[in-house]
XYZ file of C-alpha atoms in Angstrom:
273
model
C 8.761 -1.377 -19.828
C 7.031 0.918 -17.794
C 8.947 3.709 -18.661
C 6.697 3.785 -21.731
C 3.757 6.110 -19.740
C 6.844 8.399 -18.867
C 8.640 8.464 -21.905
C 5.033 9.689 -23.802
C 4.191 12.051 -21.499
C 8.068 13.497 -22.382
C 7.409 13.294 -25.326
C 4.358 15.847 -25.803
C 6.378 18.016 -23.574
C 9.105 17.989 -26.177
C 6.752 18.235 -29.142
C 5.105 21.570 -27.041
C 8.492 23.297 -26.838
C 10.450 22.254 -30.032
C 10.829 25.432 -31.304
C 12.744 26.976 -28.256
C 14.646 23.883 -27.080
C 18.325 23.372 -28.065
C 19.141 20.617 -30.571
C 22.513 21.096 -29.915
C 24.214 20.215 -26.806
C 26.018 23.908 -25.197
C 26.862 24.501 -21.619
C 24.080 26.654 -20.888
C 20.692 26.879 -18.805
C 18.642 26.478 -21.910
C 16.757 23.024 -22.731
C 18.413 20.297 -24.482
C 16.881 17.050 -25.866
C 16.908 14.756 -28.423
C 14.232 12.153 -28.873
C 13.821 9.120 -31.034
C 10.539 6.955 -31.265
C 9.813 3.752 -33.097
C 7.576 0.967 -33.640
C 9.477 -2.298 -32.503
C 8.763 -6.312 -32.304
C 9.638 -7.512 -28.845
C 10.284 -11.107 -27.243
C 11.392 -10.772 -23.755
C 11.027 -13.516 -20.911
C 11.226 -12.312 -17.291
C 12.916 -14.476 -14.746
C 9.583 -17.217 -14.421
C 7.483 -17.337 -11.571
C 6.350 -20.504 -10.990
C 3.105 -21.279 -12.776
C 2.562 -17.963 -14.112
C 3.099 -16.411 -17.575
C 6.530 -14.820 -18.178
C 7.090 -13.895 -21.649
C 5.948 -10.460 -23.190
C 5.695 -10.962 -26.883
C 4.618 -8.387 -30.153
C 4.736 -4.869 -31.105
C 5.836 -2.627 -28.740
C 6.382 1.352 -28.832
C 10.014 1.939 -27.543
C 11.843 5.743 -27.210
C 15.474 6.542 -27.051
C 15.378 10.211 -25.120
C 17.827 12.502 -23.750
C 16.609 15.265 -22.014
C 18.845 17.834 -19.703
C 18.181 21.201 -18.259
C 20.880 22.849 -16.054
C 22.178 19.874 -14.077
C 18.950 17.965 -14.547
C 18.883 14.790 -17.252
C 16.422 12.356 -18.112
C 17.825 9.722 -20.512
C 16.343 5.998 -21.858
C 17.734 4.038 -23.791
C 15.431 1.553 -26.361
C 18.159 -1.221 -26.165
C 18.425 -0.993 -21.922
C 16.156 -3.087 -20.626
C 18.490 -4.324 -17.617
C 20.353 -1.138 -16.893
C 20.204 1.282 -14.263
C 18.874 4.750 -13.365
C 17.247 6.785 -15.915
C 16.768 10.164 -14.028
C 19.509 11.968 -12.137
C 21.060 15.436 -11.047
C 24.857 15.940 -11.863
C 26.177 16.862 -8.638
C 30.334 17.260 -9.655
C 31.760 16.462 -13.140
C 35.283 17.374 -14.673
C 34.913 15.665 -17.847
C 36.498 12.430 -17.075
C 34.525 11.637 -14.428
C 31.466 12.801 -11.766
C 29.077 12.105 -9.253
C 25.179 12.370 -9.608
C 22.125 11.637 -7.302
C 19.869 9.431 -9.070
C 16.590 7.897 -9.274
C 15.546 4.079 -10.838
C 13.825 1.061 -10.790
C 16.176 -2.177 -10.086
C 13.154 -4.876 -10.026
C 10.038 -5.854 -11.354
C 7.147 -6.464 -9.259
C 4.590 -9.274 -9.182
C 1.218 -10.463 -7.386
C -0.354 -13.758 -7.118
C -1.320 -13.390 -10.807
C 2.332 -13.086 -11.586
C 3.685 -10.193 -13.344
C 0.626 -9.019 -15.278
C -2.454 -7.864 -13.216
C -4.809 -8.759 -16.053
C -3.896 -12.703 -15.433
C -5.862 -14.946 -13.773
C -4.368 -15.706 -10.152
C -1.877 -18.519 -10.382
C -3.075 -21.320 -7.873
C 1.137 -21.595 -7.258
C 1.448 -18.002 -5.882
C -1.925 -18.053 -4.482
C -1.859 -15.776 -0.936
C 1.475 -14.149 -1.542
C 1.199 -10.357 -1.184
C 2.142 -7.830 -3.832
C 5.385 -7.334 -4.311
C 5.599 -3.115 -5.861
C 8.385 -2.481 -7.919
C 11.193 -0.532 -6.089
C 11.584 3.288 -6.159
C 15.317 3.632 -5.649
C 17.326 6.765 -4.961
C 21.035 6.928 -4.619
C 24.324 8.221 -5.718
C 26.011 7.240 -9.330
C 29.972 7.647 -9.691
C 31.170 7.545 -13.421
C 34.174 7.663 -15.117
C 35.662 7.076 -18.666
C 38.336 4.334 -18.750
C 39.983 3.870 -22.217
C 36.939 3.315 -24.756
C 34.263 2.612 -22.351
C 32.549 4.370 -20.158
C 31.556 2.649 -16.503
C 29.686 3.564 -13.636
C 28.915 2.080 -10.040
C 25.371 3.291 -8.611
C 24.552 2.590 -5.054
C 20.763 3.283 -4.646
C 18.198 2.477 -1.670
C 14.359 1.820 -2.189
C 13.521 4.756 -0.228
C 9.671 4.755 -1.776
C 9.033 0.950 -2.253
C 8.628 -1.225 0.682
C 11.572 -3.844 0.794
C 13.992 -1.579 3.081
C 16.976 -2.736 1.148
C 19.627 -1.591 -0.949
C 21.389 -2.187 -4.833
C 24.745 -1.905 -5.791
C 24.828 -1.596 -9.536
C 28.036 -1.637 -11.529
C 27.954 -1.475 -15.618
C 30.460 -0.685 -18.777
C 29.541 0.674 -21.860
C 31.155 1.188 -25.720
C 29.487 3.020 -28.703
C 31.840 2.362 -31.699
C 30.850 2.392 -35.564
C 31.227 -1.416 -37.288
C 30.931 -0.237 -41.014
C 27.350 1.879 -41.417
C 26.215 0.350 -37.885
C 26.354 2.273 -34.889
C 26.931 -0.159 -31.975
C 25.980 0.457 -28.230
C 27.563 -2.233 -25.907
C 26.915 -2.444 -22.091
C 27.597 -5.041 -19.437
C 27.514 -5.518 -15.805
C 26.489 -6.621 -12.221
C 24.015 -6.392 -9.332
C 24.027 -7.161 -5.881
C 21.004 -7.258 -4.097
C 20.957 -6.923 -0.044
C 19.166 -9.294 1.756
C 16.191 -7.210 2.651
C 15.813 -5.865 -0.833
C 15.882 -9.328 -2.764
C 13.923 -10.979 0.171
C 11.098 -8.706 -0.263
C 10.827 -9.772 -4.049
C 11.097 -13.567 -3.624
C 11.211 -14.754 -0.079
C 8.446 -16.318 1.749
C 6.748 -14.833 4.664
C 5.054 -16.922 7.593
C 1.846 -15.254 7.121
C 2.363 -16.361 3.650
C 3.023 -20.000 3.567
C 0.671 -22.821 2.760
C 1.107 -26.451 1.816
C 2.901 -25.410 -1.411
C 4.564 -22.400 -0.676
C 7.124 -22.752 2.704
C 8.767 -20.170 4.170
C 11.756 -18.935 2.424
C 14.274 -16.636 3.485
C 16.984 -15.060 0.548
C 19.844 -13.213 2.570
C 21.120 -11.349 -0.664
C 21.920 -12.346 -4.565
C 23.598 -11.346 -7.642
C 23.314 -10.898 -11.171
C 25.018 -10.250 -14.055
C 23.880 -9.049 -17.433
C 25.100 -8.231 -21.042
C 23.168 -5.910 -23.943
C 23.506 -5.095 -27.633
C 22.007 -2.898 -30.006
C 23.140 -2.026 -33.663
C 21.387 1.119 -35.401
C 21.875 1.371 -39.319
C 20.350 4.737 -40.936
C 17.821 3.784 -43.709
C 16.615 7.321 -44.940
C 16.411 10.725 -43.753
C 15.624 10.562 -40.081
C 14.744 6.996 -40.125
C 16.919 4.572 -38.296
C 16.396 0.241 -38.353
C 17.740 -0.642 -34.893
C 18.020 -4.344 -33.660
C 19.539 -5.807 -30.528
C 19.769 -8.738 -27.715
C 19.899 -8.275 -23.734
C 20.481 -11.047 -21.282
C 20.525 -11.233 -17.036
C 21.412 -14.424 -15.410
C 20.658 -14.474 -11.208
C 22.638 -16.328 -8.641
C 21.389 -19.748 -8.121
C 20.265 -19.275 -4.753
C 17.480 -17.619 -5.960
C 16.097 -20.570 -8.011
C 15.736 -22.442 -4.392
C 12.629 -19.521 -3.495
C 9.470 -21.662 -4.397
C 8.304 -18.232 -6.165
C 11.006 -18.869 -8.867
C 11.671 -21.539 -11.643
C 14.257 -19.568 -13.540
C 16.896 -17.030 -13.022
C 17.453 -16.142 -16.674
C 15.916 -13.078 -18.762
C 15.961 -12.178 -22.351
C 15.264 -9.620 -24.670
C 15.106 -9.730 -28.677
C 14.139 -6.507 -30.448
C 13.943 -5.062 -33.943
C 11.985 -2.087 -35.450
C 12.365 0.859 -36.912
C 12.552 4.268 -35.515
C 11.963 7.834 -36.025
C 14.612 10.592 -35.001
C 13.055 13.549 -34.570
């Protein structure tokens, strides 16, 4: 959800140069873009923080965006809640495989208010320091494997506070089912000890009667996502999908965490520019 502000800025930028931009990709130095924007009903449950509200439901603005200029790109999929990087620079590509420099966020931040700053402090989390969302840079290797596009990302929290790294691996397939365009994505993450301990560990200076010190030496998660699009009119598309993520059991041993599951279900209508 933190990408929405970025998407809106990109939208304003794209509209302003629409007359000059390419609408079909060509291997040139000109700007290429695709964009769809819609209103969706979203019901999302984040990994539960003890005592805090971990549900996000209601109407949200979601976007699909693909913007490319020379070797730089910005890509967002409205059904991708647990995927990898959105921003990158293509270093090498031979049509079957390639290597990019990438930037992305792999873990949501929270504080003693929980995930949402507008909420009141939660007694079970009182006294913890704010965990800021990671700001990770790294490399992505990707290639085509049969009908799937596979990618492995190795990133380091360069501008964040964790001092840790993440390995993100995923595979994606797009196919048609009658009149539906279907997107299917699945993968796994490995979080280094420093990375995951920054979020779910409890430091000595945070301990209290209800928060004993706790250290996590590493964690994994697996996820699967799907989205189906159905054209209902010229430039209008109905879209629906769901995502699920399951973290490793050791995460729930943290005194901060009550669940290792995250889910998202959504449905709505979007306009294709």
